[in-house]
Short mmCIF file of C-alpha atoms and ligand atoms in Angstrom, two decimals:
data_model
loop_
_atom_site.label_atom_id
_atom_site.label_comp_id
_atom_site.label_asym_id
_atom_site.label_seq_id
_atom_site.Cartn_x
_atom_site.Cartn_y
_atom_site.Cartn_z
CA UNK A 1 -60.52 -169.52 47.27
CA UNK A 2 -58.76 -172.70 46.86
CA UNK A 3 -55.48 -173.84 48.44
CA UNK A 4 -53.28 -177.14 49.14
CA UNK A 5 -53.92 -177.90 53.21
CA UNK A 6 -56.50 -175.64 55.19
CA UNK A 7 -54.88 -175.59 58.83
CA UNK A 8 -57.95 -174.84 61.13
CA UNK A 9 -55.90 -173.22 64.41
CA UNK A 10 -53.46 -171.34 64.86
CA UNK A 11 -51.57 -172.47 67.86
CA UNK A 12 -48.02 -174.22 68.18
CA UNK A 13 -48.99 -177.21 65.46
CA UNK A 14 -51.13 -174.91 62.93
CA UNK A 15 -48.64 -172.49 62.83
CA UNK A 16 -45.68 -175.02 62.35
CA UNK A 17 -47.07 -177.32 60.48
CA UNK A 18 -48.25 -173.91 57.80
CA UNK A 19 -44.06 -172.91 58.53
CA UNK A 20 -42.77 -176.51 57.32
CA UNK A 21 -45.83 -176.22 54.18
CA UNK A 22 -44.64 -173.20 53.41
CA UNK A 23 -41.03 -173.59 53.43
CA UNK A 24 -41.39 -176.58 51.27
CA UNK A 25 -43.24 -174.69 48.43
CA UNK A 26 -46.89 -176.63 49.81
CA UNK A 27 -49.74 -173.93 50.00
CA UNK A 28 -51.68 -173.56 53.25
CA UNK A 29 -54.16 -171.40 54.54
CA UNK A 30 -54.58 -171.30 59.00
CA UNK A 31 -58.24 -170.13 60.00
CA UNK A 32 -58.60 -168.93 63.81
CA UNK A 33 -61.90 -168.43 65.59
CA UNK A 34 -59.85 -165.86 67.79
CA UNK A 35 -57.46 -162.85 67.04
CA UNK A 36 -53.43 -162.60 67.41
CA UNK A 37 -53.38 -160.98 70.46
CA UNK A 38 -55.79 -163.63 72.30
CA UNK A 39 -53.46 -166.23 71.32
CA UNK A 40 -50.04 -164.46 72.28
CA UNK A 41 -52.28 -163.84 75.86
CA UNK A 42 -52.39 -167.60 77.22
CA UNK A 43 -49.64 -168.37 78.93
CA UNK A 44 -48.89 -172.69 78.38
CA UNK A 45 -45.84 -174.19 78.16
CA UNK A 46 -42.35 -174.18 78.48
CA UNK A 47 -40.29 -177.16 78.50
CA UNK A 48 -39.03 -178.22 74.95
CA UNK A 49 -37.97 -181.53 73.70
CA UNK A 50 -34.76 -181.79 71.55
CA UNK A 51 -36.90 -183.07 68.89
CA UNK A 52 -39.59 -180.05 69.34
CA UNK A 53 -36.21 -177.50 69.05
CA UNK A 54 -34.86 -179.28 65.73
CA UNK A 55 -38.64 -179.26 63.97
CA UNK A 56 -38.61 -174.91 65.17
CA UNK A 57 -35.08 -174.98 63.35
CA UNK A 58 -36.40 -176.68 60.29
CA UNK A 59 -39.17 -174.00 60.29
CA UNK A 60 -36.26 -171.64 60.38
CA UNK A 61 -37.89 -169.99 63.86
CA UNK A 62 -34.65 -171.32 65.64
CA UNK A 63 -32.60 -167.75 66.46
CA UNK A 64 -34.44 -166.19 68.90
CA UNK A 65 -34.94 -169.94 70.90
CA UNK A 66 -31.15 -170.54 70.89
CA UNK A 67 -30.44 -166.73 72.13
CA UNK A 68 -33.01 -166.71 74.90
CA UNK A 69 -34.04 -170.26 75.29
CA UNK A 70 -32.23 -171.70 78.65
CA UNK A 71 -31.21 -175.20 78.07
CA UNK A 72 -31.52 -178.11 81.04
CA UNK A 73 -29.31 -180.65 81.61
CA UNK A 74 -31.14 -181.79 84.87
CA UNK A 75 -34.39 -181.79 87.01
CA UNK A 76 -34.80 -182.34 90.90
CA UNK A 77 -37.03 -184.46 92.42
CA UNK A 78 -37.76 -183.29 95.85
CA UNK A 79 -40.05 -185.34 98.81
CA UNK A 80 -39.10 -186.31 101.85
CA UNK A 81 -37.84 -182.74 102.74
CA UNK A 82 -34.87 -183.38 100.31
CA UNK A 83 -34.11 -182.49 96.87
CA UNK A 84 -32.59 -185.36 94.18
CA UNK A 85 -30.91 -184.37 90.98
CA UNK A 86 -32.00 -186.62 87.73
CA UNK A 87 -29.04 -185.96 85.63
CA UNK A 88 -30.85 -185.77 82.16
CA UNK A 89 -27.75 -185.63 80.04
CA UNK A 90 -25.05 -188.02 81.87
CA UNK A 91 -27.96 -190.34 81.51
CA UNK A 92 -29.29 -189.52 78.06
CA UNK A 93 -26.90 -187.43 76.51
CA UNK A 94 -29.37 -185.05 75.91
CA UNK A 95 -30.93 -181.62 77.27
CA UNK A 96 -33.96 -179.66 76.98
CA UNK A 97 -34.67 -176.16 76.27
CA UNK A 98 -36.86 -173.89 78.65
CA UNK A 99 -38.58 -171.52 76.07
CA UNK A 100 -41.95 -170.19 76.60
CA UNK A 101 -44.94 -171.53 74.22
CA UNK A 102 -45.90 -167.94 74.23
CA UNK A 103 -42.55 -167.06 72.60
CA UNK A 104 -42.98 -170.00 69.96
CA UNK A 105 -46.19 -168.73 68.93
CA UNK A 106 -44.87 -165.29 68.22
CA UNK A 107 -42.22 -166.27 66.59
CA UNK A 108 -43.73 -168.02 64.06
CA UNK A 109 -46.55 -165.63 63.39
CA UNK A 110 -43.79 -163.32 62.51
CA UNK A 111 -41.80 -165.85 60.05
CA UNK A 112 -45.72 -166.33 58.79
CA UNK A 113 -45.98 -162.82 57.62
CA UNK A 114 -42.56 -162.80 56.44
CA UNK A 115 -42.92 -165.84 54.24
CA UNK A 116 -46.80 -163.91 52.99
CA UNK A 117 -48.58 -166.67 53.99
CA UNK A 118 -52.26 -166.74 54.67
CA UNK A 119 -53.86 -166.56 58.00
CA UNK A 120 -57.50 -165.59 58.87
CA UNK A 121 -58.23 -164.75 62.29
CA UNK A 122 -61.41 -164.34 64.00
CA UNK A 123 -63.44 -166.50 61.40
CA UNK A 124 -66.48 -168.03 62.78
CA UNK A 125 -68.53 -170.96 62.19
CA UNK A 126 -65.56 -172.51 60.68
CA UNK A 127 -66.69 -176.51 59.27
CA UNK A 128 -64.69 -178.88 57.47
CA UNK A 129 -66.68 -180.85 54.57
CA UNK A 130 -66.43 -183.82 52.35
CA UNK A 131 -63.02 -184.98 53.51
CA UNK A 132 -64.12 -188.89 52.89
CA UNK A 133 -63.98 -187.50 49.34
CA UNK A 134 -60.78 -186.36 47.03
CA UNK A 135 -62.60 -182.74 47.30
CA UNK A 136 -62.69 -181.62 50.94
CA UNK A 137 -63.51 -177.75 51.85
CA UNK A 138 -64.14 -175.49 54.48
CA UNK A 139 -66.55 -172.88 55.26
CA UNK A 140 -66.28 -170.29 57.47
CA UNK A 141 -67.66 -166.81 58.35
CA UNK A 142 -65.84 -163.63 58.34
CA UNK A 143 -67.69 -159.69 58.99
CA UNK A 144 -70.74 -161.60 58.52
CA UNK A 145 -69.81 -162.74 55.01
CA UNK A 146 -69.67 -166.58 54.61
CA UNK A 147 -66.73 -168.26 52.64
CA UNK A 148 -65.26 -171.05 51.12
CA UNK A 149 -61.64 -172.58 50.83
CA UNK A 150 -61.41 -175.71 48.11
CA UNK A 151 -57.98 -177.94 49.49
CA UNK A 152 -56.64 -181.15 49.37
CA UNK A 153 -55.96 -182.05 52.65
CA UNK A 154 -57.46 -180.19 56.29
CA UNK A 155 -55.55 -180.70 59.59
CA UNK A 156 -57.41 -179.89 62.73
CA UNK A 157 -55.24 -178.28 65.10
CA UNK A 158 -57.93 -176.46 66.78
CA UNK A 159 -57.37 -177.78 70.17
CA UNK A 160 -58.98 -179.98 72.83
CA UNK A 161 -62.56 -177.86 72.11
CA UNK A 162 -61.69 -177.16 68.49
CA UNK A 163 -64.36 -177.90 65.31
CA UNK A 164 -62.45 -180.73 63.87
CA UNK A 165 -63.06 -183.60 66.19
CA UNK A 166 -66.55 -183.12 66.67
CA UNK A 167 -67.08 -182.63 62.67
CA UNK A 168 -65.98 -186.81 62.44
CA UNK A 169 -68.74 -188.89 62.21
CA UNK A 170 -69.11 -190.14 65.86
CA UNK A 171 -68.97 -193.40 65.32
CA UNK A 172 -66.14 -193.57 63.77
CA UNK A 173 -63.97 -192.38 66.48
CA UNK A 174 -63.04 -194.01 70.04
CA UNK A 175 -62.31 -191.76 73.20
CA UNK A 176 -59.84 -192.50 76.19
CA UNK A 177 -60.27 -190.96 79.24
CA UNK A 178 -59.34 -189.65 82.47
CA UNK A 179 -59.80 -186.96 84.89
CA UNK A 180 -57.81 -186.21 88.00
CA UNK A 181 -59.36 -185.14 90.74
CA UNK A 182 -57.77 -182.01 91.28
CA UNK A 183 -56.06 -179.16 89.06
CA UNK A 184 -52.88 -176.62 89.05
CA UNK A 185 -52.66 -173.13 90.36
CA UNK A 186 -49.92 -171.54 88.42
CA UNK A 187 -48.70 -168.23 89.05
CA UNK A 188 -46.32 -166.00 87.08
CA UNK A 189 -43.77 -163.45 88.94
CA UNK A 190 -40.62 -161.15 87.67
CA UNK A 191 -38.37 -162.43 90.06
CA UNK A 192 -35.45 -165.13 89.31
CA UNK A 193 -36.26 -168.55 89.77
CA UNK A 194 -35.40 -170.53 93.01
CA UNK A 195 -33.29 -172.84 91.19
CA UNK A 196 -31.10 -172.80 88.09
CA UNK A 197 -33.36 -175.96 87.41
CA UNK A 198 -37.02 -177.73 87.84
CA UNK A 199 -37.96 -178.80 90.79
CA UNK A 200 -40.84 -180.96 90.87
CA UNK A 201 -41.85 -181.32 94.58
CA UNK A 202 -43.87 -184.28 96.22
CA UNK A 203 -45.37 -183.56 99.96
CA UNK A 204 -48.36 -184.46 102.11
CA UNK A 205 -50.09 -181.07 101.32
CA UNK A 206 -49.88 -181.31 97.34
CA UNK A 207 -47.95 -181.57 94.54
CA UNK A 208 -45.92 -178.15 93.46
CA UNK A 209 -43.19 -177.17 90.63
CA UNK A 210 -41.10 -174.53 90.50
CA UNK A 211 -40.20 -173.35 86.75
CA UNK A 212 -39.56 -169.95 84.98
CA UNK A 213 -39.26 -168.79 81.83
CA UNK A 214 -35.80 -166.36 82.06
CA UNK A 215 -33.27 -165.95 84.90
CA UNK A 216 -35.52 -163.14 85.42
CA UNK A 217 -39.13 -164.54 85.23
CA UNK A 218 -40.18 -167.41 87.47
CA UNK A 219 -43.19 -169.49 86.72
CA UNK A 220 -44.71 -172.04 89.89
CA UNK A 221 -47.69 -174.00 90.19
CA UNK A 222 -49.51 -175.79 93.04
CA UNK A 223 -51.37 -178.75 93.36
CA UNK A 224 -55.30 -177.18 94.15
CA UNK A 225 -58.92 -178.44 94.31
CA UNK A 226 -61.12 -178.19 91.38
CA UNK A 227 -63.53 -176.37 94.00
CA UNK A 228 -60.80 -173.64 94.32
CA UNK A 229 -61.11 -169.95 92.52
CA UNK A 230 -58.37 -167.62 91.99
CA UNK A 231 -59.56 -165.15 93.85
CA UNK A 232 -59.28 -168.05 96.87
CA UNK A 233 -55.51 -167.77 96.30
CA UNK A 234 -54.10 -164.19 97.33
CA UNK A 235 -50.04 -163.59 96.57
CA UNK A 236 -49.25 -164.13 99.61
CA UNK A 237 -51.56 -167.46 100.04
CA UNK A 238 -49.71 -168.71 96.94
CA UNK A 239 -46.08 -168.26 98.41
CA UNK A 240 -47.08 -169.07 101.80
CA UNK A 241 -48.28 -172.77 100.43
CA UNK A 242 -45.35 -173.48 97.60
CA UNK A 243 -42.88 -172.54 100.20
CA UNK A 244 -44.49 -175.19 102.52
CA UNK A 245 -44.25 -177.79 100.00
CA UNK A 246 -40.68 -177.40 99.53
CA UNK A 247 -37.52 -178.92 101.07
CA UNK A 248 -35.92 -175.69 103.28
CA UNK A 249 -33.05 -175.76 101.08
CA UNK A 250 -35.71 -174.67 97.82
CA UNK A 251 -38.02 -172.64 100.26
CA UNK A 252 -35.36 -170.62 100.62
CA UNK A 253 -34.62 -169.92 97.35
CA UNK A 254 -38.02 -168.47 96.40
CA UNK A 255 -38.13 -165.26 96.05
CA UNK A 256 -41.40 -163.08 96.04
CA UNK A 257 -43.13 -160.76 93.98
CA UNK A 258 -46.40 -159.56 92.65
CA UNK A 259 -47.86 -161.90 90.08
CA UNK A 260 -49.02 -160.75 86.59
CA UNK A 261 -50.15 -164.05 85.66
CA UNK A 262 -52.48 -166.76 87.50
CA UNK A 263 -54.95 -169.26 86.39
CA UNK A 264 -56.69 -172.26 87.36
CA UNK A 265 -55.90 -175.59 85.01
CA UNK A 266 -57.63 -179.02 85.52
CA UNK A 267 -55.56 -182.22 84.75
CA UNK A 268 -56.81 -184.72 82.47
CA UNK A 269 -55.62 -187.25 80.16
CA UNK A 270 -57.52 -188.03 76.43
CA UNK A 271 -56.69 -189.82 73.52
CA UNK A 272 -59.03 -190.23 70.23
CA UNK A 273 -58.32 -192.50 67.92
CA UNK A 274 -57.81 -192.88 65.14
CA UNK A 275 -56.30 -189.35 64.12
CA UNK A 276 -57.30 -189.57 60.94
CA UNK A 277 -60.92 -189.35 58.67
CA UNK A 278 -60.44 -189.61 54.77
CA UNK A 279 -58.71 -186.70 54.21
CA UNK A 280 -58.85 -184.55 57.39
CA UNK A 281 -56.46 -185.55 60.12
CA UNK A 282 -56.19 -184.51 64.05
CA UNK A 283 -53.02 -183.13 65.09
CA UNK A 284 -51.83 -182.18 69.02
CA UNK A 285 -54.45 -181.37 71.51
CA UNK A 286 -56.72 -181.62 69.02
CA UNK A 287 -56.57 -185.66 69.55
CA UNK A 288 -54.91 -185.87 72.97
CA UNK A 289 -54.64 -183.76 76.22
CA UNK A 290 -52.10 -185.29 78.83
CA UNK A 291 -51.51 -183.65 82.57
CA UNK A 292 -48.56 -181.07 82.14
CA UNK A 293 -46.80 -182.90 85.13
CA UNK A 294 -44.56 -184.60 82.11
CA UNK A 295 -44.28 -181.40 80.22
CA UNK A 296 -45.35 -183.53 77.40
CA UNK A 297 -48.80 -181.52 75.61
CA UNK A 298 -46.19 -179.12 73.30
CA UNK A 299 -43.76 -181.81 72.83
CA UNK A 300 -46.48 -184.43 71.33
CA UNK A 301 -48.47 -181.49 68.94
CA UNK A 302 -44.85 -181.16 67.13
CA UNK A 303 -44.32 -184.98 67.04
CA UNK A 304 -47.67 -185.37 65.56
CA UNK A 305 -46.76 -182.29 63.06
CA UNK A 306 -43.62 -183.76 61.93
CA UNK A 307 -45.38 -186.96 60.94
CA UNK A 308 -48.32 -185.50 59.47
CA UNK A 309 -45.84 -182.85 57.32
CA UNK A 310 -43.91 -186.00 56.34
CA UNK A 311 -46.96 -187.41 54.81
CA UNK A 312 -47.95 -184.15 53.23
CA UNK A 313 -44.66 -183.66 51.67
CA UNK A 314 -44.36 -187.25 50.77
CA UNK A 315 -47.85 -187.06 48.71
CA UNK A 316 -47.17 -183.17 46.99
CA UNK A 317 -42.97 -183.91 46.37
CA UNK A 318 -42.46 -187.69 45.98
CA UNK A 319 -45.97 -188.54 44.96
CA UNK A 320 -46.34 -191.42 47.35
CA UNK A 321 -49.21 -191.53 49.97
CA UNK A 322 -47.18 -194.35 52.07
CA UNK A 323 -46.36 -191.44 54.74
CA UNK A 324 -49.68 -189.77 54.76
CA UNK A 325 -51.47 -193.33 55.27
CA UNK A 326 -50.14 -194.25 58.02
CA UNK A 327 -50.03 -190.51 60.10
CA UNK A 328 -52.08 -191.79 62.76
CA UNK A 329 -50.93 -195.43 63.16
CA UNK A 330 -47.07 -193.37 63.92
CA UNK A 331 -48.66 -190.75 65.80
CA UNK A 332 -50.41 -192.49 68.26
CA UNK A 333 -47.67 -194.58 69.23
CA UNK A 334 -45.69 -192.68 70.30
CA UNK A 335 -48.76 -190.38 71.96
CA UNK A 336 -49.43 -193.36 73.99
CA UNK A 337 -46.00 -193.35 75.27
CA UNK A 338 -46.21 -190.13 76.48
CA UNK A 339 -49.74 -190.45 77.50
CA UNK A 340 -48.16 -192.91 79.73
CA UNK A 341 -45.70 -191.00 80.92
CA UNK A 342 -47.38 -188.08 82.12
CA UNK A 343 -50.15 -190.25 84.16
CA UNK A 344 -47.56 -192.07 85.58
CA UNK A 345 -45.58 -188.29 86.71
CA UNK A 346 -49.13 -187.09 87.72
CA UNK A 347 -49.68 -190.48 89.91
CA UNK A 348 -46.23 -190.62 91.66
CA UNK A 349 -46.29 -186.98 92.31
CA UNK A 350 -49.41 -185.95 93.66
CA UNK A 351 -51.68 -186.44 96.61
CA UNK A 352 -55.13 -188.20 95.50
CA UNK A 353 -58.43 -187.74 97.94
CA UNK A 354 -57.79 -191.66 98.99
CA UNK A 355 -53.72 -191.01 99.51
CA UNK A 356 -53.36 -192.15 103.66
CA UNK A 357 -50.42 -192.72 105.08
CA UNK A 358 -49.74 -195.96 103.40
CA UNK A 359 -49.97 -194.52 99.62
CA UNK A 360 -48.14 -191.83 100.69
CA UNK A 361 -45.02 -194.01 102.02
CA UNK A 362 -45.29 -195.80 98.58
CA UNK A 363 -45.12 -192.76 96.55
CA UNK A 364 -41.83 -191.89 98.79
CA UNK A 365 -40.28 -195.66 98.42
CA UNK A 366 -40.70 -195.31 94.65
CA UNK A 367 -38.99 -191.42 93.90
CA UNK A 368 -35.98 -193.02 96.38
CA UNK A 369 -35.98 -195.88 94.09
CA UNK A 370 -36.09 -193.87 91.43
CA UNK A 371 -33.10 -191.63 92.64
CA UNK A 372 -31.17 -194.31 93.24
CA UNK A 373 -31.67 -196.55 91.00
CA UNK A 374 -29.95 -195.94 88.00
CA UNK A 375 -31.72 -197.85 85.54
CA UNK A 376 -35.35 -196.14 86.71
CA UNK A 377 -33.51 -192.53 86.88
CA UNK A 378 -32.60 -193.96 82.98
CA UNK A 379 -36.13 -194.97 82.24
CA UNK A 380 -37.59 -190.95 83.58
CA UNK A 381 -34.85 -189.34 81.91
CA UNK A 382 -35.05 -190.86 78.56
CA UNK A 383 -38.97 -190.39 78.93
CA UNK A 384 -38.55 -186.54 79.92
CA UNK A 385 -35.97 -185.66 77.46
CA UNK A 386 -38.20 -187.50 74.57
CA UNK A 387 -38.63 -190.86 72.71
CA UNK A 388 -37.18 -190.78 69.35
CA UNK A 389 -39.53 -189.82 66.39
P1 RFL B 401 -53.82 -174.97 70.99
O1 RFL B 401 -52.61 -174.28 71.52
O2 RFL B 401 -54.97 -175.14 71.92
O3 RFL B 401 -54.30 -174.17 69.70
C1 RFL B 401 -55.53 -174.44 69.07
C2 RFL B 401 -55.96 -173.22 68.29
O4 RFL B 401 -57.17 -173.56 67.59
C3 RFL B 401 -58.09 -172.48 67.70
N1 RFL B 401 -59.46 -172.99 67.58
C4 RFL B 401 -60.24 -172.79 66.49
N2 RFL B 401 -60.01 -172.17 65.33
C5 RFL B 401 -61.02 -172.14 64.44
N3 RFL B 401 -62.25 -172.71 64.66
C6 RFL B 401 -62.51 -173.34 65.81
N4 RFL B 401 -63.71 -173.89 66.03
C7 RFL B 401 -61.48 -173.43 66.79
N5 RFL B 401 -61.40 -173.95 68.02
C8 RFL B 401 -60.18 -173.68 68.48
C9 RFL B 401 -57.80 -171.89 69.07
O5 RFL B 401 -58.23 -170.53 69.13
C10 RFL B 401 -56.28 -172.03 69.17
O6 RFL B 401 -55.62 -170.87 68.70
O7 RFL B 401 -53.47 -176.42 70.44
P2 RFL B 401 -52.11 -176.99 69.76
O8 RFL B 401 -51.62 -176.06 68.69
O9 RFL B 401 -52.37 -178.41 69.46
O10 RFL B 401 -51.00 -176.88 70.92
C11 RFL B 401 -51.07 -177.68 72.08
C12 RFL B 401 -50.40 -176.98 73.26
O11 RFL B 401 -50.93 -175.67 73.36
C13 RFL B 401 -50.57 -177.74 74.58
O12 RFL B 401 -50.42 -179.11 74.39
C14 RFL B 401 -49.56 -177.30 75.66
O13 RFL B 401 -49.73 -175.95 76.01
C15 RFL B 401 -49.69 -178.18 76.92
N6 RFL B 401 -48.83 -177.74 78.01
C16 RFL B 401 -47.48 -178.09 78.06
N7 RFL B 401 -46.93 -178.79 77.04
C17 RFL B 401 -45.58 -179.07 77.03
O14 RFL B 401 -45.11 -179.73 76.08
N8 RFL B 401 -44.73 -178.67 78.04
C18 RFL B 401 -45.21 -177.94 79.10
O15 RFL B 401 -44.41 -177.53 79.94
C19 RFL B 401 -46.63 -177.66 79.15
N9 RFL B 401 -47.15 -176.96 80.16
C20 RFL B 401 -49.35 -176.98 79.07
C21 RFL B 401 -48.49 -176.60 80.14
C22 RFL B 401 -50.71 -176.58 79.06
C23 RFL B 401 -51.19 -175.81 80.10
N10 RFL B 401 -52.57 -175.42 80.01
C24 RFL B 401 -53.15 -174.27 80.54
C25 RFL B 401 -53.47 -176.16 79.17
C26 RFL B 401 -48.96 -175.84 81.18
C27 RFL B 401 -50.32 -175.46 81.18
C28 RFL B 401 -50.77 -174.66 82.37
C1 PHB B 402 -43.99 -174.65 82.78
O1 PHB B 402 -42.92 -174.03 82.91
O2 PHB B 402 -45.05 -174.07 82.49
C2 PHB B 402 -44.01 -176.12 82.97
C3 PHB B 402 -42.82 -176.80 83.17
C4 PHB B 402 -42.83 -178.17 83.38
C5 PHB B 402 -44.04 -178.85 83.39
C6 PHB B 402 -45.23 -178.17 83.18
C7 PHB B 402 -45.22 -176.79 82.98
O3 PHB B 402 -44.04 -180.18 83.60
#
């Protein structure tokens, strides 16, 4: 088989990156180790960047967002037993849209089929070749039948444990890292959120959020040891603890409800650079993972698409390679930025093993500054809404 770009994964940056290929009469064929319905099971993100909304709208995957997609003009901070609105639009001018990852992925699986493009899931073994060369390729089993795909260009947007990263000579590639001791609970419950907006809650027993996904479906996390297991953390134990870690005037909102969703994530921040070998280039988690405290992860995987498509289309409609040579020089700095971002949310926000009393009083003195300050309220908000492309 040969094609123009071989997308390896099929998550929120295979699949639009293959939408904005496709729509632009550019070839592409996504292989997935795992089937549809795996995929359209995890539940991730849910906080979309303006920028993130006008790429799905480019891919022409923009109805169902703007019908069902809830959009933010504000977040509250909330320590100190108080909550604090950050006005995101009177100090940006811009919102952002709560719309489930989940929703994103189906949506443009089913303007994939529409459009008849190619996507192989559950193929095995799948290995990118020879992409220092002008020939790369890309084997891969399928029903115990081995394959090949002959392409000009692969993207890797297989993920933080994905093929492509590890198939780069490792040499060649430098790793930034950090881990946070400690991860998120998050739960997911049909019952309306306890707030028309997010709060994100600092307090002496942890860091917790309250989110949703509708007016109807409510999604919340919780600060938790890495030692914890979910089946440490009954229903009740959940709502028992975020209600604890809320100001009385949020607690109160929460209502309860059986969960149908709850998992364990750990935090952690990477970078590799550069993202990108020859002909083969890294795109979203694939080259960075940042906390989800700066809802950030989704956000940066359709930066990095837009740049990388930009190239692509540059090189197949304009015949220039200017765009597609410098992908990862663009992409990573503005990753950075956000890489920045989120550690800094994560840091101000939660409670470390070494926070005492002291660290703890700092992390309050710096959320009042940033309240009432309204050049630091400026400095979040821009941050949270999204730096320019
Ligand atoms: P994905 O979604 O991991 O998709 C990668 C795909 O590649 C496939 N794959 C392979 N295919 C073939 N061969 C192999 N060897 C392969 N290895 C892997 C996988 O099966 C998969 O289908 O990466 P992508 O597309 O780069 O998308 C990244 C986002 O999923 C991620 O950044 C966000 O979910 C992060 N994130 C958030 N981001 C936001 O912008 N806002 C948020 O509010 C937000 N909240 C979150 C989050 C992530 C979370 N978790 C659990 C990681 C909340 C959570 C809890
Ligand atoms: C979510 O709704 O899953 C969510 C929202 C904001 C974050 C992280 C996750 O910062």
């Amino acid at each position: 088989m040969r094609t123009q770009v071989v997308i390896i994964g099929s998550g929120p940056s295979g699949l639009l990156l293959g939408q904005l290929l496709g729509s632009n009469g550019i070839d592409n064929v996504i292989l997935d180790r795992v089937g549809r319905d795996y995929i359209l099971g995890r539940v991730r993100a849910g906080v979309l960047e303006q920028g993130t909304v006008d790429m799905l709208d480019e891919a022409g995957v923009g109805r169902r967002m703007h019908a069902e997609g809830l959009p933010h003009e504000g977040i509250s901070l909330a320590f100190d037993n108080r909550l604090h609105r950050i006005d995101l639009t009177g100090l940006t001018g811009k919102h952002v849209t709560v719309y489930g990852q989940t929703e994103i992925t189906h949506d443009l699986m089913d303007k994939r089929d529409e459009s008849g493009l190619t996507t192989i899931y559950k193929a095995a073994n799948v290995q990118p070749h020879d992409f220092d060369t002008d020939a790369p390729y890309v084997t891969y089993d399928k029903d115990g039948i081995s394959h090949r795909i002959d392409c000009d260009f692969i993207a890797g947007c297989d993920g933080s444990h994905g093929v492509s990263r590890q198939a780069v000579p490792q040499d060649t590639v430098r790793t930034y890292e950090r881990s946070y001791p400690f991860g998120w609970l998050g739960i997911m419950a049909e019952v309306p959120p306890a707030d028309h907006e997010l709060i994100y809650a600092n307090h002496p027993r942890g860091f917790a959020l309250c989110s949703m996904r509708s007016e109807h479906r409510s999604r919340y996390y919780v600060q938790c040891s890495l030692d914890d297991r979910i089946e440490d953390w009954s229903d009740e134990r959940f709502w028992d603890e975020l209600r604890r870690r809320l100001p009385k005037e949020a607690a109160e909102g929460v209502t309860t409800g059986p969960s149908f969703e709850k998992s364990i994530a750990p935090l952690r921040s990477f970078v590799a650079e550069p993202m990108q070998f020859g002909r083969l280039s890294l795109v979203g988690d694939a080259a960075h993972i940042v906390p989800p405290t700066g809802a950030k992860g989704l956000n940066l995987a359709a930066s990095d698409v837009h740049y990388l498509f930009e190239g692509l289309r540059g090189h197949y409609l304009e015949k220039s390679s200017a765009g597609i040579d410098a992908y990862s020089l663009k992409a990573l700095s503005r990753v950075w930025k956000a890489v920045r971002f989120s550690w800094w949310m994560t840091t101000v926000l939660h409670r470390f093993p070494d926070t005492d009393a002291f660290g703890q009083r700092i992390q309050e003195a710096e959320l009042d500054y940033l309240v009432h300050s309204q050049a630091a309220a400026a400095s979040l908000a821009e941050n949270y809404v999204g730096l320019p492309y």
